[in-house]
Short mmCIF file of C-alpha atoms and ligand atoms in Angstrom, two decimals:
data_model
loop_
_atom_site.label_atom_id
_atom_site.label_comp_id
_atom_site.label_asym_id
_atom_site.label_seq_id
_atom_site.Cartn_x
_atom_site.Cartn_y
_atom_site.Cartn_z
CA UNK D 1 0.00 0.00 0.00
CA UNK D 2 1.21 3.51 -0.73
CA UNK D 3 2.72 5.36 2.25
CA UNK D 4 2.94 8.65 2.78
CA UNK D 5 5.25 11.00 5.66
CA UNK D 6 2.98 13.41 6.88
CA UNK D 7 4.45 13.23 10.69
CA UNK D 8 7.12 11.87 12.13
CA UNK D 9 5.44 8.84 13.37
CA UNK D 10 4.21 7.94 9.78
CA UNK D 11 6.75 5.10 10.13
CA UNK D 12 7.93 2.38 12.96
CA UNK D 13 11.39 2.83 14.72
CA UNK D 14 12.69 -0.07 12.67
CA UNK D 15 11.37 2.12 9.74
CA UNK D 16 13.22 5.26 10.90
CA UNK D 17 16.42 3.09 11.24
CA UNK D 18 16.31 1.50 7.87
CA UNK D 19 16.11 5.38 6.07
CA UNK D 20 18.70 6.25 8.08
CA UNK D 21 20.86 3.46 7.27
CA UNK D 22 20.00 4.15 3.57
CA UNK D 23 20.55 7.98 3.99
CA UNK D 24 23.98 7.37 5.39
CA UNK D 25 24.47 5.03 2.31
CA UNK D 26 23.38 7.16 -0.67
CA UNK D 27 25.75 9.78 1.60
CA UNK D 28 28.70 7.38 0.95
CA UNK D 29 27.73 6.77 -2.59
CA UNK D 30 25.64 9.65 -3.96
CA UNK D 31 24.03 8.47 -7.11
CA UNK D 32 23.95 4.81 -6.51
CA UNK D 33 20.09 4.62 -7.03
CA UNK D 34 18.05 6.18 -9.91
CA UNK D 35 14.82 4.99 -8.85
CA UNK D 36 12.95 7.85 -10.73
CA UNK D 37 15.00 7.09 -14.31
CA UNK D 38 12.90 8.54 -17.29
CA UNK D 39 13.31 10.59 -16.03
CA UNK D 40 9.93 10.67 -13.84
CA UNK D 41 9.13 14.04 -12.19
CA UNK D 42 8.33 14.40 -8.30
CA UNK D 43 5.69 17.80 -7.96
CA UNK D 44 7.11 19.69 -4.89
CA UNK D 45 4.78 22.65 -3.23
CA UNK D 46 5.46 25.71 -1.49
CA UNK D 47 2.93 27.76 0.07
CA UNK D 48 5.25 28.88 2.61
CA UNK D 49 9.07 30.55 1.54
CA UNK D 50 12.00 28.19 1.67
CA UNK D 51 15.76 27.66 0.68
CA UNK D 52 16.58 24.29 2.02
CA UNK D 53 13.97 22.19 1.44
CA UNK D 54 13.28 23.62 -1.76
CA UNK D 55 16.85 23.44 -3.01
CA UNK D 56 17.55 19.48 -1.28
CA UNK D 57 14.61 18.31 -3.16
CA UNK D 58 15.40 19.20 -6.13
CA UNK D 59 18.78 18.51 -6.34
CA UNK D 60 17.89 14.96 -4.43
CA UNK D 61 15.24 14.26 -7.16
CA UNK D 62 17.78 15.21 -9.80
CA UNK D 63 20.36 12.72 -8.39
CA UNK D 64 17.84 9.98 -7.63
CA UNK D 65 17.59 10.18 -12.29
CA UNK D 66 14.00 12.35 -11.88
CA UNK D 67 12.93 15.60 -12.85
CA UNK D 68 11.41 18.40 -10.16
CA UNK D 69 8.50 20.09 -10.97
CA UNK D 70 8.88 23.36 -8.12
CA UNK D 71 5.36 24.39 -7.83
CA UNK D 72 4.70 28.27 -6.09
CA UNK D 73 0.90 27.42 -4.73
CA UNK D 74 0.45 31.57 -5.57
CA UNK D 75 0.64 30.79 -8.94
CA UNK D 76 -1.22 27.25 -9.17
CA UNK D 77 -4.93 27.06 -8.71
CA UNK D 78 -4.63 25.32 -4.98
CA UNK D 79 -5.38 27.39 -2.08
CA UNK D 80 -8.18 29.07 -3.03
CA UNK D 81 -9.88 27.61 -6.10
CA UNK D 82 -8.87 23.91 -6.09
CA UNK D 83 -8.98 21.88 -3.21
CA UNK D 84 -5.75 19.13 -1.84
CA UNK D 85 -8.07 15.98 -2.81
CA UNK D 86 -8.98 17.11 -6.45
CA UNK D 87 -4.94 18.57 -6.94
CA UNK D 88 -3.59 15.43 -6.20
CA UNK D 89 -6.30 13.43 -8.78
CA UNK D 90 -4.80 15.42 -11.36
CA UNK D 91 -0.73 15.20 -10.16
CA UNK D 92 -0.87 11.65 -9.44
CA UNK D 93 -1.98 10.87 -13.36
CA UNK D 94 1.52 12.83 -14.62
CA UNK D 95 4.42 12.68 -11.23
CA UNK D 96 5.60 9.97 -8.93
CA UNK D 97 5.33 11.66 -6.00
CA UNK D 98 3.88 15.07 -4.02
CA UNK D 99 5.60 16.97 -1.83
CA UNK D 100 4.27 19.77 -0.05
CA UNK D 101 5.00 22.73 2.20
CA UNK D 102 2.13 24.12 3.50
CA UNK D 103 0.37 25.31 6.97
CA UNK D 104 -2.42 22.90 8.53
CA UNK D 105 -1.98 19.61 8.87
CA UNK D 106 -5.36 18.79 7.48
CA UNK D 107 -4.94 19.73 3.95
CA UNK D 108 -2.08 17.28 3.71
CA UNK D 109 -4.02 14.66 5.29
CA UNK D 110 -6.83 15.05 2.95
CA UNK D 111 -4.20 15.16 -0.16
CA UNK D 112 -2.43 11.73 0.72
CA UNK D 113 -6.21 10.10 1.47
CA UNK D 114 -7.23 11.42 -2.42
CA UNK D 115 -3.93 9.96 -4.03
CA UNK D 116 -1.98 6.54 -5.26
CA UNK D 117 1.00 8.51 -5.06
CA UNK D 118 3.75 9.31 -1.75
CA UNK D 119 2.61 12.23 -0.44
CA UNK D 120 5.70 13.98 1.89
CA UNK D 121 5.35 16.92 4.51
CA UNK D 122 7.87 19.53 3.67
CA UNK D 123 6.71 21.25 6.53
CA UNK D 124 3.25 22.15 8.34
CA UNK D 125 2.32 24.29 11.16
CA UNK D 126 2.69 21.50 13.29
CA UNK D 127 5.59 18.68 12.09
CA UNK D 128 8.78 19.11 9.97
CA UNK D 129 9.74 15.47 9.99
CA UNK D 130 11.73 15.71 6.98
CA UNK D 131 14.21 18.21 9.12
CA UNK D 132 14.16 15.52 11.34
CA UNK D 133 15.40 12.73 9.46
CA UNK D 134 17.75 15.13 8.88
CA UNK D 135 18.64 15.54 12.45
CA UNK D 136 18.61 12.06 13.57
CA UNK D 137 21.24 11.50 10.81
CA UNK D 138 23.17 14.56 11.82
CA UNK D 139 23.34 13.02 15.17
CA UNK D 140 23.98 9.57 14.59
CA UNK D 141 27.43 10.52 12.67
CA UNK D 142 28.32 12.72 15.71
CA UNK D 143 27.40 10.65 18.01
CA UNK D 144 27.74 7.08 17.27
CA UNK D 145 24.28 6.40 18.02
CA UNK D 146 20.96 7.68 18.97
CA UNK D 147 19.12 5.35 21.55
CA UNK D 148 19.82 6.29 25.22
CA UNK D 149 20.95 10.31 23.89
CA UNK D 150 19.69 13.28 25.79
CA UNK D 151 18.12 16.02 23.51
CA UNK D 152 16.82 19.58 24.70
CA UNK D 153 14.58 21.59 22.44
CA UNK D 154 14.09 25.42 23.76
CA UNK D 155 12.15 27.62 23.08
CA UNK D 156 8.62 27.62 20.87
CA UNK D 157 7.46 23.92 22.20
CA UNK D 158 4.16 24.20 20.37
CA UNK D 159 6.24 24.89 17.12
CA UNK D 160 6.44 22.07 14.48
CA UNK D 161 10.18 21.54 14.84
CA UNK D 162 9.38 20.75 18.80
CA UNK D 163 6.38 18.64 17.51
CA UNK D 164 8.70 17.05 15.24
CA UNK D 165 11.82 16.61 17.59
CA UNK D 166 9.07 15.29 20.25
CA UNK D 167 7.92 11.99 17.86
CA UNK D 168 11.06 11.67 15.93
CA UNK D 169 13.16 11.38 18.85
CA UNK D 170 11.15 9.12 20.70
CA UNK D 171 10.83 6.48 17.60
CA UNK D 172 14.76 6.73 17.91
CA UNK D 173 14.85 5.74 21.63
CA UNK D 174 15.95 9.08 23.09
CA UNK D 175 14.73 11.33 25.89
CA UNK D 176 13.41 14.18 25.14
CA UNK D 177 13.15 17.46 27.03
CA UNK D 178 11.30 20.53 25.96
CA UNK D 179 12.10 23.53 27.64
CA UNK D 180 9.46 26.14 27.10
CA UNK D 181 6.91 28.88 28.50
CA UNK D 182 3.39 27.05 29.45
CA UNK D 183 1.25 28.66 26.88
CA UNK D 184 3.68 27.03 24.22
CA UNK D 185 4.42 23.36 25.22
CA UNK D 186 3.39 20.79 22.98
CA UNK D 187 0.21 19.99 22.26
CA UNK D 188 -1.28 17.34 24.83
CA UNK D 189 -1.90 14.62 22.00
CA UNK D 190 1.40 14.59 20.39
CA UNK D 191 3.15 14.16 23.90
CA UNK D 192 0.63 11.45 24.91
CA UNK D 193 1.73 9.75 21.14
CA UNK D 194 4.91 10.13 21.94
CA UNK D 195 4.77 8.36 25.54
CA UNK D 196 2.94 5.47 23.50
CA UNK D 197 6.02 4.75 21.33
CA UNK D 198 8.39 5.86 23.75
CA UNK D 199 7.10 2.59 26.13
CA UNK D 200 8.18 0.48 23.35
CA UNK D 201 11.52 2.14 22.28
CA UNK D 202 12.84 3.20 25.97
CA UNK D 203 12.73 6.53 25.13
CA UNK D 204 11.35 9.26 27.12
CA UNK D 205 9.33 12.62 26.66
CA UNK D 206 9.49 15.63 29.42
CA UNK D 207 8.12 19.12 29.45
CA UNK D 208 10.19 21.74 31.53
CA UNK D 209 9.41 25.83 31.69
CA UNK D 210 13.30 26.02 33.37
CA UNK D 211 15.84 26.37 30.53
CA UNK D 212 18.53 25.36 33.06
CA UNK D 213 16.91 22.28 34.07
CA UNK D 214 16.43 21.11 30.71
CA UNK D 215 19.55 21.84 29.46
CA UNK D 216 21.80 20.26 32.40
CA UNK D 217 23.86 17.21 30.81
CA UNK D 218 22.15 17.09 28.00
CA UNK D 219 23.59 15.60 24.69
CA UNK D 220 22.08 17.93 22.13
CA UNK D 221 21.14 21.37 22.55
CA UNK D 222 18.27 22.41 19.76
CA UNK D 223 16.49 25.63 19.25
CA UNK D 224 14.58 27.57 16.00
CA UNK D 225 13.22 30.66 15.22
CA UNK D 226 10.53 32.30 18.24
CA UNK D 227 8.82 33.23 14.92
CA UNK D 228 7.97 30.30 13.03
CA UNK D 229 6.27 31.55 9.23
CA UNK D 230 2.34 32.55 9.60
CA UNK D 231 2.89 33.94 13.24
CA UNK D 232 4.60 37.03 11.89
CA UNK D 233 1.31 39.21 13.51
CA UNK D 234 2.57 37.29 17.39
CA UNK D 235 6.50 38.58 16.92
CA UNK D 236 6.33 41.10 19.73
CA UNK D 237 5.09 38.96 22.45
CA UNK D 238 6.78 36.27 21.72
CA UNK D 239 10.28 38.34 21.70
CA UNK D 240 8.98 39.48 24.96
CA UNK D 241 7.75 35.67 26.21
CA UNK D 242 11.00 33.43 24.83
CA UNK D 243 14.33 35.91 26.04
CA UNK D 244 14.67 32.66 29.23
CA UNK D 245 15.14 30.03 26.36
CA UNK D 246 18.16 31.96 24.19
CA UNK D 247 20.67 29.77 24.02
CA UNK D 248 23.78 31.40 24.98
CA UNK D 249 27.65 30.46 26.28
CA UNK D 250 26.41 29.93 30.27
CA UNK D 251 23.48 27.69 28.55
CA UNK D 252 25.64 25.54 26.54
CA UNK D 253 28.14 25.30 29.52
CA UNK D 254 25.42 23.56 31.86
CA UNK D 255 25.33 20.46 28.74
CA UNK D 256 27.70 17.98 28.54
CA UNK D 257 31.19 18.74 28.29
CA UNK D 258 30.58 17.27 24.57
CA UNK D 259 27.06 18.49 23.98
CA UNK D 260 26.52 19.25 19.93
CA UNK D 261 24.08 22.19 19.27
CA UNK D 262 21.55 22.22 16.42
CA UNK D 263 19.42 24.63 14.73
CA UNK D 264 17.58 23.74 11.47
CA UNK D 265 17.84 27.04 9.91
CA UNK D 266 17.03 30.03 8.85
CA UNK D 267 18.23 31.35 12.74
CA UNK D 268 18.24 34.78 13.94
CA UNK D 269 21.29 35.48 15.45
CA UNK D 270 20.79 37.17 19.00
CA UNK D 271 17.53 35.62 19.25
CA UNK D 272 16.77 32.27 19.85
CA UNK D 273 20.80 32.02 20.06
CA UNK D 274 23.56 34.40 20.27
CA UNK D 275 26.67 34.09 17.77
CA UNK D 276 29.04 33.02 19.32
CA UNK D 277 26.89 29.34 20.04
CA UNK D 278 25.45 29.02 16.37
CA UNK D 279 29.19 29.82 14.89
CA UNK D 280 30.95 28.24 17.48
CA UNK D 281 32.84 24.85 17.98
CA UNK D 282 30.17 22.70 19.38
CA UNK D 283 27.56 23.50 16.30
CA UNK D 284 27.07 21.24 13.40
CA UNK D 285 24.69 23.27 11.75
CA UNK D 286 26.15 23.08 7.94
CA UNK D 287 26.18 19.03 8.80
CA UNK D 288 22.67 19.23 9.69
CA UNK D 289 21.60 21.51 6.19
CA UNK D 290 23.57 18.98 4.25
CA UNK D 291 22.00 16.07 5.71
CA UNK D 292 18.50 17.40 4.26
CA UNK D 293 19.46 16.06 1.03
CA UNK D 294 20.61 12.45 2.40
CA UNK D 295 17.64 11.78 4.42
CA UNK D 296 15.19 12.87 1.87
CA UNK D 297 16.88 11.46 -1.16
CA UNK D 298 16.33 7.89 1.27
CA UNK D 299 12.67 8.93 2.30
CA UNK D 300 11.68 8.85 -1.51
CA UNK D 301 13.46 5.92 -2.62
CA UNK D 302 11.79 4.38 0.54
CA UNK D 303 8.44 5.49 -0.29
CA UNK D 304 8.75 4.62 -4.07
CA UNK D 305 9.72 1.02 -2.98
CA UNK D 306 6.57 0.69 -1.34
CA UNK D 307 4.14 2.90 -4.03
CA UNK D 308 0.64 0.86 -5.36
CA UNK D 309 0.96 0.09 -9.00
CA UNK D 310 -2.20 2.78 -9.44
N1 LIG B 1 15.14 24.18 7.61
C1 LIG B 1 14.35 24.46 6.56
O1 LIG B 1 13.35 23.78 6.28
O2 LIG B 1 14.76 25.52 5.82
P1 LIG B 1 13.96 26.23 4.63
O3 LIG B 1 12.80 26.96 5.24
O4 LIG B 1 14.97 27.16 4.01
O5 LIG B 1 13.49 25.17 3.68
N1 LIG B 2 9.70 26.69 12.75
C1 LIG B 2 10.16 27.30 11.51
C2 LIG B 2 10.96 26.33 10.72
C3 LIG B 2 11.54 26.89 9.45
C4 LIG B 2 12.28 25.89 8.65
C5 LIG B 2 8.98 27.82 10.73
O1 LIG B 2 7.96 27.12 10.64
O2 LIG B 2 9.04 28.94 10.21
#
């Protein structure tokens, strides 16, 4: 049956693992696999800006033999006069695959239930598991491993990268720890999902509102923008709400003596994290942007594997 990767727990921990492994692979060997050879083209939305994600797809479909159709939903007729079920009818009869940035969760949902073809979340309002792929991988080649690692993600805990880091991290076996004001913890179902899976991996999920707490011995220190895209109108108060959760020298100091820190990108220096952290020795930021290209060039091969004949 088709699959799609609309959050992070879309697939089992032994299904995280296995694109991993392959991510590291395709790393090692870049265009070992032309899985879209035609060359097929994979449709890839924006309805929000990007750099990244738009620039690792393509080049990731290019490499995997396939052709990338970037799609600006301003100029298409979704989001406003078409709706996600009746775009993807039409895609799925011309590309392989759909993969869309966009802001509730819902449309996506309702695109992947109206198509044969992989649907992938290039980001929502609420998950960013492709970053998180990503991530894990980032990790796992500075670390050695994953299961049994301490992560801390400050700062906006109802954003989607703290969604994200919440499921993906648990699926991976590690503990968790979001460090954020009340009104923006994680929503109450995703952390109650994530204690499900975290029973069977050994991994762990807490919520703290004391940046020190969180932060003490920790393995990997993560933050993103106060000011994810569509809360542009909230900028003030949240500048004013997140100032505890920076992530500055003392911060970093109070993490293991061998802590990496993490930050998906764009960042606003002086912000969410001062200079001297972001550009400093312990980040592995450029590893982590890089690794966008591994993890998703794996997720579509994956997902192509596993694609109905339609
Ligand atoms: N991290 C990330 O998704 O970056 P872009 O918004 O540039 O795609
Ligand atoms: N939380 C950020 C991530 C950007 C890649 C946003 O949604 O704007």
């Amino acid at each position: 049956m088709t699959r799609h990767f609309l959050r992070d727990d879309d697939i089992t921990p032994a299904e995280q693992a296995e694109i991993l492994d392959l991510a590291e692979r395709l790393k090692r060997d870049r265009w070992a696999v032309k899985p879209l050879a035609g060359p097929q083209t994979v449709a890839v939305i924006f309805d929000k800006s990007s750099t990244r994600t738009r620039v690792s797809f393509a080049v990731g479909i290019a490499d995997l033999g396939g052709s990338p159709l970037i799609i600006s939903t301003a100029s298409s007729q979704l989001g406003g006069k078409e709706t996600p079920s009746d775009t993807a009818r039409v895609l799925e009869r011309m590309v392989s695959a759909i993969v869309w940035r966009t802001y509730g969760q819902a449309g996506l949902e309702e695109m992947a239930a109206g198509t044969t073809v992989p649907v992938v979340n290039a980001l929502s309002d609420d998950f960013h598991p492709c970053q998180l792929l990503a991530d894990l991988l980032t990790i796992r080649e500075h670390k050695g491993r994953l299961a049994g690692l301490t992560v801390t993600f400050l700062g906006d805990g109802a954003s989607n990268m703290a969604q994200s880091y919440v499921l993906a991290c648990v699926t991976a076996g590690m503990h968790v720890r979001v460090a954020s004001p009340e009104e923006f913890s994680p929503a109450a179902s995703v952390v109650d999902d994530a204690d499900r899976i975290a029973a069977s991996t050994g991994g762990s999920v807490t919520l703290f509102t004391d940046a020190a707490e969180a932060t003490s011995g920790t393995d990997v220190v993560v933050t993103d923008t106060w000011v994810s895209m569509g809360k542009e109108d909230e900028k003030a108060h949240r500048v004013a709400t997140f100032g505890a959760y920076r992530v500055d020298r003392e911060l970093m100091d109070l993490a293991a003596a061998d802590a990496v820190f993490m930050h998906c990108l764009p960042a606003d220096r002086g912000y969410e994290v001062t200079a001297d952290v972001i550009d400093g020795e312990q980040s592995i930021i450029w590893d982590e942007a890089e690794n966008r290209l591994h993890a998703q060039k794996a997720l579509l091969v994956w997902l192509l594997e596993r694609k109905d004949a339609g």
